[in-house]
Structures are given as structure tokens and as C-alpha cells.
Amino acid sequence: MKEIIAGLNKNFENRVRLGIMSALMVNDVLDFNALKELLGVTDGNLASHLKALEKHELILVSKRFIGRKPNTTYEATEYGRLAFKKHLTALEQLLGNT
Amino acid sequence: MKEIIAGLNKNFENRVRLGIMSALMVNDVLDFNALKELLGVTDGNLASHLKALEKHELILVSKRFIGRKPNTTYEATEYGRLAFKKHLTALEQLLGNT
């Protein structure tokens, strides 16, 4: 079981981060409001977890304007996709053991 | 996806806690050293997560002596088992979506 625990990525432990990554595996690009709507979390909570994932280069953040309104979009990096898949594999192994 | 995120239990997010609960679903009773060996974590790390799970009544702690040596055993409470199963179901739903 040691190896399974070690295979779980601390960056994805939090349930909001699990939700963000899961959403960005299925959708190539999502903006802040779409993620907020999907996950049902507050602005502050979502923003802090997005920042943490960006800091670890697991997601890519793009800022642009639509007309005069700022629009920020998020996508998983290649590294983030691989890391998340590894995390899911470890989770599946843990679930399979239980 | 909102409902899945809400179904994930914050008490089980941490990977050491996932490991403890998973081990206590399969084994009725485990002592500290057995858990430590299984999970490959330090005494302090394991102790703090066991304390948190006990505080939330998810596990039951029993202290006794074997000869003159203190021996502490851990088992999942009925409530803990149900809560962990609910958490696993939410995780499976999330994995199934990804």
C-alpha cells in the first residue's frame, strides 16, 4: 500500500482541485465562470486553488478581453494531464484494494 | 459535477487518511506499528491523522498492555465505514467522469 500512497499527488488531494483537473481533462479550455458553475464553489476558493495549480505548472492561465470585459481561461498543461492521470491510477488502485 | 464534489468528505482528502481508512476497511483491527508499516509514514504524521479521524468519530482507538508494553489498536467505526464508502462512491463518480 506504501507505493499507492506515494503515487497520490498532494497537489490534487483537495476536492476542489480534483474537480478542476477533472473538468479540464474533459474540456480543453474553460473560463473562470464555467469552472465556478461546474464546481459550485466560491470565487475566492476557486481562485486560490487555480493559483496553486498554476504555480505547479499543472494548468495554463490565459487572460484576454472579450469586448471590454476581461476573460480568463484555464487549460491543463501536458505535464498536468500526465500528473493527474498518475494520481487517478493510484486512486483507482486504492479503491480496488478496499 | 457539483454534487460529486459535495459528496467528497474533507476528512478523507489527505492521502494518509485515505490509506488509514482503506487499511481499516480491509482489516478489522490494526495497531500503530502495523499501520505505520503498511503506509510507510512517520510516527508523527500517522499520529496526527489518526487523532483527526478519532476526533471525528471515524475510527475507534483502544489502548491496552501486552505484558508491560503499551499497545494501541485502531478500527473503523460504523459511522466511519459508511462515511468512507460514501467518499469512495463520490471518487468513483469523479473518476468515471474523467
PDB file of N, CA, C and O in Angstrom, chain B residues 8-60:
ATOM      1  N   LEU B   8     -17.626  14.433  -1.693  1.00  0.00           N
ATOM      2  CA  LEU B   8     -16.280  14.100  -1.196  1.00  0.00           C
ATOM      3  C   LEU B   8     -16.118  14.656   0.221  1.00  0.00           C
ATOM      4  O   LEU B   8     -16.478  15.801   0.481  1.00  0.00           O
ATOM      5  N   ASN B   9     -15.610  13.846   1.119  1.00  0.00           N
ATOM      6  CA  ASN B   9     -15.515  14.189   2.545  1.00  0.00           C
ATOM      7  C   ASN B   9     -14.134  14.791   2.843  1.00  0.00           C
ATOM      8  O   ASN B   9     -13.109  14.128   2.653  1.00  0.00           O
ATOM      9  N   LYS B  10     -14.125  16.015   3.330  1.00  0.00           N
ATOM     10  CA  LYS B  10     -12.855  16.705   3.599  1.00  0.00           C
ATOM     11  C   LYS B  10     -11.958  15.911   4.557  1.00  0.00           C
ATOM     12  O   LYS B  10     -10.738  15.994   4.494  1.00  0.00           O
ATOM     13  N   ASN B  11     -12.579  15.149   5.458  1.00  0.00           N
ATOM     14  CA  ASN B  11     -11.801  14.362   6.426  1.00  0.00           C
ATOM     15  C   ASN B  11     -10.980  13.258   5.778  1.00  0.00           C
ATOM     16  O   ASN B  11     -10.081  12.697   6.406  1.00  0.00           O
ATOM     17  N   PHE B  12     -11.326  12.906   4.553  1.00  0.00           N
ATOM     18  CA  PHE B  12     -10.616  11.813   3.874  1.00  0.00           C
ATOM     19  C   PHE B  12      -9.751  12.298   2.711  1.00  0.00           C
ATOM     20  O   PHE B  12      -9.207  11.494   1.967  1.00  0.00           O
ATOM     21  N   GLU B  13      -9.652  13.616   2.524  1.00  0.00           N
ATOM     22  CA  GLU B  13      -8.902  14.124   1.366  1.00  0.00           C
ATOM     23  C   GLU B  13      -7.434  13.734   1.412  1.00  0.00           C
ATOM     24  O   GLU B  13      -6.868  13.320   0.409  1.00  0.00           O
ATOM     25  N   ASN B  14      -6.849  13.893   2.576  1.00  0.00           N
ATOM     26  CA  ASN B  14      -5.412  13.631   2.708  1.00  0.00           C
ATOM     27  C   ASN B  14      -5.068  12.172   2.381  1.00  0.00           C
ATOM     28  O   ASN B  14      -5.792  11.255   2.747  1.00  0.00           O
ATOM     29  N   ARG B  15      -3.939  11.988   1.709  1.00  0.00           N
ATOM     30  CA  ARG B  15      -3.612  10.631   1.242  1.00  0.00           C
ATOM     31  C   ARG B  15      -3.306   9.659   2.385  1.00  0.00           C
ATOM     32  O   ARG B  15      -3.586   8.471   2.261  1.00  0.00           O
ATOM     33  N   VAL B  16      -2.757  10.174   3.496  1.00  0.00           N
ATOM     34  CA  VAL B  16      -2.502   9.282   4.638  1.00  0.00           C
ATOM     35  C   VAL B  16      -3.838   8.818   5.235  1.00  0.00           C
ATOM     36  O   VAL B  16      -4.006   7.645   5.583  1.00  0.00           O
ATOM     37  N   ARG B  17      -4.797   9.741   5.306  1.00  0.00           N
ATOM     38  CA  ARG B  17      -6.123   9.364   5.829  1.00  0.00           C
ATOM     39  C   ARG B  17      -6.821   8.377   4.903  1.00  0.00           C
ATOM     40  O   ARG B  17      -7.497   7.447   5.352  1.00  0.00           O
ATOM     41  N   LEU B  18      -6.681   8.592   3.598  1.00  0.00           N
ATOM     42  CA  LEU B  18      -7.232   7.627   2.630  1.00  0.00           C
ATOM     43  C   LEU B  18      -6.641   6.247   2.895  1.00  0.00           C
ATOM     44  O   LEU B  18      -7.346   5.242   2.895  1.00  0.00           O
ATOM     45  N   GLY B  19      -5.325   6.233   3.133  1.00  0.00           N
ATOM     46  CA  GLY B  19      -4.634   4.972   3.377  1.00  0.00           C
ATOM     47  C   GLY B  19      -5.082   4.311   4.673  1.00  0.00           C
ATOM     48  O   GLY B  19      -5.335   3.101   4.710  1.00  0.00           O
ATOM     49  N   ILE B  20      -5.197   5.106   5.741  1.00  0.00           N
ATOM     50  CA  ILE B  20      -5.634   4.559   7.037  1.00  0.00           C
ATOM     51  C   ILE B  20      -7.020   3.930   6.896  1.00  0.00           C
ATOM     52  O   ILE B  20      -7.254   2.789   7.292  1.00  0.00           O
ATOM     53  N   MET B  21      -7.947   4.690   6.318  1.00  0.00           N
ATOM     54  CA  MET B  21      -9.324   4.193   6.216  1.00  0.00           C
ATOM     55  C   MET B  21      -9.394   2.964   5.321  1.00  0.00           C
ATOM     56  O   MET B  21     -10.106   2.006   5.624  1.00  0.00           O
ATOM     57  N   SER B  22      -8.656   3.020   4.228  1.00  0.00           N
ATOM     58  CA  SER B  22      -8.636   1.896   3.304  1.00  0.00           C
ATOM     59  C   SER B  22      -8.122   0.645   4.019  1.00  0.00           C
ATOM     60  O   SER B  22      -8.698  -0.449   3.887  1.00  0.00           O
ATOM     61  N   ALA B  23      -7.054   0.806   4.813  1.00  0.00           N
ATOM     62  CA  ALA B  23      -6.490  -0.329   5.559  1.00  0.00           C
ATOM     63  C   ALA B  23      -7.488  -0.849   6.597  1.00  0.00           C
ATOM     64  O   ALA B  23      -7.583  -2.056   6.829  1.00  0.00           O
ATOM     65  N   LEU B  24      -8.243   0.071   7.207  1.00  0.00           N
ATOM     66  CA  LEU B  24      -9.192  -0.337   8.260  1.00  0.00           C
ATOM     67  C   LEU B  24     -10.532  -0.838   7.693  1.00  0.00           C
ATOM     68  O   LEU B  24     -11.384  -1.322   8.429  1.00  0.00           O
ATOM     69  N   MET B  25     -10.710  -0.710   6.398  1.00  0.00           N
ATOM     70  CA  MET B  25     -11.882  -1.320   5.774  1.00  0.00           C
ATOM     71  C   MET B  25     -11.588  -2.807   5.532  1.00  0.00           C
ATOM     72  O   MET B  25     -12.479  -3.645   5.606  1.00  0.00           O
ATOM     73  N   VAL B  26     -10.335  -3.091   5.221  1.00  0.00           N
ATOM     74  CA  VAL B  26      -9.939  -4.457   4.879  1.00  0.00           C
ATOM     75  C   VAL B  26      -9.588  -5.247   6.142  1.00  0.00           C
ATOM     76  O   VAL B  26      -9.927  -6.422   6.262  1.00  0.00           O
ATOM     77  N   ASN B  27      -8.911  -4.583   7.107  1.00  0.00           N
ATOM     78  CA  ASN B  27      -8.532  -5.228   8.367  1.00  0.00           C
ATOM     79  C   ASN B  27      -9.412  -4.679   9.490  1.00  0.00           C
ATOM     80  O   ASN B  27      -9.483  -3.462   9.673  1.00  0.00           O
ATOM     81  N   ASP B  28     -10.050  -5.569  10.238  1.00  0.00           N
ATOM     82  CA  ASP B  28     -10.945  -5.116  11.309  1.00  0.00           C
ATOM     83  C   ASP B  28     -10.205  -4.272  12.333  1.00  0.00           C
ATOM     84  O   ASP B  28     -10.701  -3.237  12.769  1.00  0.00           O
ATOM     85  N   VAL B  29      -9.021  -4.735  12.739  1.00  0.00           N
ATOM     86  CA  VAL B  29      -8.236  -4.030  13.765  1.00  0.00           C
ATOM     87  C   VAL B  29      -6.774  -4.017  13.345  1.00  0.00           C
ATOM     88  O   VAL B  29      -6.250  -5.023  12.858  1.00  0.00           O
ATOM     89  N   LEU B  30      -6.121  -2.852  13.526  1.00  0.00           N
ATOM     90  CA  LEU B  30      -4.674  -2.764  13.266  1.00  0.00           C
ATOM     91  C   LEU B  30      -4.032  -1.958  14.382  1.00  0.00           C
ATOM     92  O   LEU B  30      -4.642  -1.024  14.906  1.00  0.00           O
ATOM     93  N   ASP B  31      -2.811  -2.312  14.765  1.00  0.00           N
ATOM     94  CA  ASP B  31      -2.133  -1.475  15.752  1.00  0.00           C
ATOM     95  C   ASP B  31      -1.263  -0.433  15.043  1.00  0.00           C
ATOM     96  O   ASP B  31      -1.137  -0.433  13.816  1.00  0.00           O
ATOM     97  N   PHE B  32      -0.697   0.463  15.847  1.00  0.00           N
ATOM     98  CA  PHE B  32       0.048   1.603  15.298  1.00  0.00           C
ATOM     99  C   PHE B  32       1.169   1.149  14.370  1.00  0.00           C
ATOM    100  O   PHE B  32       1.313   1.677  13.255  1.00  0.00           O
ATOM    101  N   ASN B  33       1.938   0.169  14.822  1.00  0.00           N
ATOM    102  CA  ASN B  33       3.082  -0.258  14.014  1.00  0.00           C
ATOM    103  C   ASN B  33       2.669  -0.916  12.700  1.00  0.00           C
ATOM    104  O   ASN B  33       3.335  -0.730  11.674  1.00  0.00           O
ATOM    105  N   ALA B  34       1.567  -1.651  12.748  1.00  0.00           N
ATOM    106  CA  ALA B  34       1.089  -2.289  11.520  1.00  0.00           C
ATOM    107  C   ALA B  34       0.667  -1.225  10.502  1.00  0.00           C
ATOM    108  O   ALA B  34       0.986  -1.316   9.311  1.00  0.00           O
ATOM    109  N   LEU B  35      -0.033  -0.196  10.994  1.00  0.00           N
ATOM    110  CA  LEU B  35      -0.455   0.896  10.109  1.00  0.00           C
ATOM    111  C   LEU B  35       0.753   1.637   9.547  1.00  0.00           C
ATOM    112  O   LEU B  35       0.821   1.947   8.363  1.00  0.00           O
ATOM    113  N   LYS B  36       1.715   1.888  10.428  1.00  0.00           N
ATOM    114  CA  LYS B  36       2.918   2.614  10.022  1.00  0.00           C
ATOM    115  C   LYS B  36       3.665   1.850   8.925  1.00  0.00           C
ATOM    116  O   LYS B  36       4.109   2.425   7.926  1.00  0.00           O
ATOM    117  N   GLU B  37       3.751   0.545   9.120  1.00  0.00           N
ATOM    118  CA  GLU B  37       4.422  -0.330   8.163  1.00  0.00           C
ATOM    119  C   GLU B  37       3.677  -0.340   6.826  1.00  0.00           C
ATOM    120  O   GLU B  37       4.278  -0.177   5.755  1.00  0.00           O
ATOM    121  N   LEU B  38       2.370  -0.488   6.911  1.00  0.00           N
ATOM    122  CA  LEU B  38       1.538  -0.535   5.700  1.00  0.00           C
ATOM    123  C   LEU B  38       1.655   0.742   4.877  1.00  0.00           C
ATOM    124  O   LEU B  38       1.759   0.703   3.652  1.00  0.00           O
ATOM    125  N   LEU B  39       1.615   1.879   5.576  1.00  0.00           N
ATOM    126  CA  LEU B  39       1.504   3.162   4.869  1.00  0.00           C
ATOM    127  C   LEU B  39       2.863   3.807   4.588  1.00  0.00           C
ATOM    128  O   LEU B  39       2.952   4.699   3.737  1.00  0.00           O
ATOM    129  N   GLY B  40       3.893   3.370   5.313  1.00  0.00           N
ATOM    130  CA  GLY B  40       5.213   3.938   5.075  1.00  0.00           C
ATOM    131  C   GLY B  40       5.296   5.412   5.430  1.00  0.00           C
ATOM    132  O   GLY B  40       5.836   6.204   4.666  1.00  0.00           O
ATOM    133  N   VAL B  41       4.718   5.795   6.566  1.00  0.00           N
ATOM    134  CA  VAL B  41       4.752   7.198   7.003  1.00  0.00           C
ATOM    135  C   VAL B  41       5.461   7.312   8.351  1.00  0.00           C
ATOM    136  O   VAL B  41       5.693   6.308   9.026  1.00  0.00           O
ATOM    137  N   THR B  42       5.796   8.540   8.735  1.00  0.00           N
ATOM    138  CA  THR B  42       6.483   8.747  10.016  1.00  0.00           C
ATOM    139  C   THR B  42       5.483   8.627  11.168  1.00  0.00           C
ATOM    140  O   THR B  42       4.275   8.782  10.983  1.00  0.00           O
ATOM    141  N   ASP B  43       6.015   8.381  12.376  1.00  0.00           N
ATOM    142  CA  ASP B  43       5.174   8.306  13.580  1.00  0.00           C
ATOM    143  C   ASP B  43       4.302   9.548  13.747  1.00  0.00           C
ATOM    144  O   ASP B  43       3.097   9.451  13.979  1.00  0.00           O
ATOM    145  N   GLY B  44       4.947  10.716  13.626  1.00  0.00           N
ATOM    146  CA  GLY B  44       4.244  11.974  13.888  1.00  0.00           C
ATOM    147  C   GLY B  44       3.124  12.209  12.889  1.00  0.00           C
ATOM    148  O   GLY B  44       2.012  12.617  13.258  1.00  0.00           O
ATOM    149  N   ASN B  45       3.418  11.949  11.629  1.00  0.00           N
ATOM    150  CA  ASN B  45       2.440  12.136  10.564  1.00  0.00           C
ATOM    151  C   ASN B  45       1.244  11.200  10.774  1.00  0.00           C
ATOM    152  O   ASN B  45       0.084  11.627  10.750  1.00  0.00           O
ATOM    153  N   LEU B  46       1.551   9.936  11.031  1.00  0.00           N
ATOM    154  CA  LEU B  46       0.478   8.954  11.249  1.00  0.00           C
ATOM    155  C   LEU B  46      -0.351   9.327  12.478  1.00  0.00           C
ATOM    156  O   LEU B  46      -1.588   9.324  12.429  1.00  0.00           O
ATOM    157  N   ALA B  47       0.333   9.679  13.573  1.00  0.00           N
ATOM    158  CA  ALA B  47      -0.372  10.002  14.825  1.00  0.00           C
ATOM    159  C   ALA B  47      -1.326  11.174  14.636  1.00  0.00           C
ATOM    160  O   ALA B  47      -2.457  11.149  15.125  1.00  0.00           O
ATOM    161  N   SER B  48      -0.896  12.207  13.901  1.00  0.00           N
ATOM    162  CA  SER B  48      -1.749  13.386  13.760  1.00  0.00           C
ATOM    163  C   SER B  48      -2.992  13.070  12.920  1.00  0.00           C
ATOM    164  O   SER B  48      -4.086  13.557  13.223  1.00  0.00           O
ATOM    165  N   HIS B  49      -2.838  12.223  11.910  1.00  0.00           N
ATOM    166  CA  HIS B  49      -4.008  11.878  11.097  1.00  0.00           C
ATOM    167  C   HIS B  49      -4.943  10.923  11.841  1.00  0.00           C
ATOM    168  O   HIS B  49      -6.169  11.007  11.703  1.00  0.00           O
ATOM    169  N   LEU B  50      -4.376  10.027  12.643  1.00  0.00           N
ATOM    170  CA  LEU B  50      -5.217   9.136  13.463  1.00  0.00           C
ATOM    171  C   LEU B  50      -6.031   9.963  14.458  1.00  0.00           C
ATOM    172  O   LEU B  50      -7.225   9.711  14.668  1.00  0.00           O
ATOM    173  N   LYS B  51      -5.375  10.957  15.047  1.00  0.00           N
ATOM    174  CA  LYS B  51      -6.060  11.822  16.023  1.00  0.00           C
ATOM    175  C   LYS B  51      -7.236  12.549  15.365  1.00  0.00           C
ATOM    176  O   LYS B  51      -8.327  12.651  15.932  1.00  0.00           O
ATOM    177  N   ALA B  52      -7.002  13.054  14.157  1.00  0.00           N
ATOM    178  CA  ALA B  52      -8.060  13.788  13.451  1.00  0.00           C
ATOM    179  C   ALA B  52      -9.240  12.856  13.134  1.00  0.00           C
ATOM    180  O   ALA B  52     -10.405  13.230  13.312  1.00  0.00           O
ATOM    181  N   LEU B  53      -8.941  11.637  12.706  1.00  0.00           N
ATOM    182  CA  LEU B  53     -10.017  10.688  12.383  1.00  0.00           C
ATOM    183  C   LEU B  53     -10.773  10.281  13.649  1.00  0.00           C
ATOM    184  O   LEU B  53     -12.005  10.112  13.630  1.00  0.00           O
ATOM    185  N   GLU B  54     -10.030  10.143  14.764  1.00  0.00           N
ATOM    186  CA  GLU B  54     -10.676   9.783  16.043  1.00  0.00           C
ATOM    187  C   GLU B  54     -11.597  10.919  16.502  1.00  0.00           C
ATOM    188  O   GLU B  54     -12.711  10.675  16.955  1.00  0.00           O
ATOM    189  N   LYS B  55     -11.101  12.128  16.365  1.00  0.00           N
ATOM    190  CA  LYS B  55     -11.867  13.310  16.786  1.00  0.00           C
ATOM    191  C   LYS B  55     -13.216  13.358  16.074  1.00  0.00           C
ATOM    192  O   LYS B  55     -14.227  13.754  16.665  1.00  0.00           O
ATOM    193  N   HIS B  56     -13.234  12.969  14.814  1.00  0.00           N
ATOM    194  CA  HIS B  56     -14.485  12.981  14.050  1.00  0.00           C
ATOM    195  C   HIS B  56     -15.259  11.666  14.179  1.00  0.00           C
ATOM    196  O   HIS B  56     -16.187  11.407  13.411  1.00  0.00           O
ATOM    197  N   GLU B  57     -14.813  10.821  15.131  1.00  0.00           N
ATOM    198  CA  GLU B  57     -15.506   9.546  15.412  1.00  0.00           C
ATOM    199  C   GLU B  57     -15.552   8.612  14.202  1.00  0.00           C
ATOM    200  O   GLU B  57     -16.491   7.823  14.043  1.00  0.00           O
ATOM    201  N   LEU B  58     -14.527   8.734  13.352  1.00  0.00           N
ATOM    202  CA  LEU B  58     -14.460   7.872  12.172  1.00  0.00           C
ATOM    203  C   LEU B  58     -13.691   6.593  12.486  1.00  0.00           C
ATOM    204  O   LEU B  58     -13.880   5.575  11.816  1.00  0.00           O
ATOM    205  N   ILE B  59     -12.843   6.647  13.490  1.00  0.00           N
ATOM    206  CA  ILE B  59     -12.143   5.445  13.959  1.00  0.00           C
ATOM    207  C   ILE B  59     -12.229   5.373  15.486  1.00  0.00           C
ATOM    208  O   ILE B  59     -12.463   6.387  16.162  1.00  0.00           O
ATOM    209  N   LEU B  60     -12.036   4.161  16.005  1.00  0.00           N
ATOM    210  CA  LEU B  60     -12.095   3.903  17.446  1.00  0.00           C
ATOM    211  C   LEU B  60     -10.694   3.494  17.891  1.00  0.00           C
ATOM    212  O   LEU B  60     -10.053   2.650  17.250  1.00  0.00           O
TER     213      LEU B  60
END
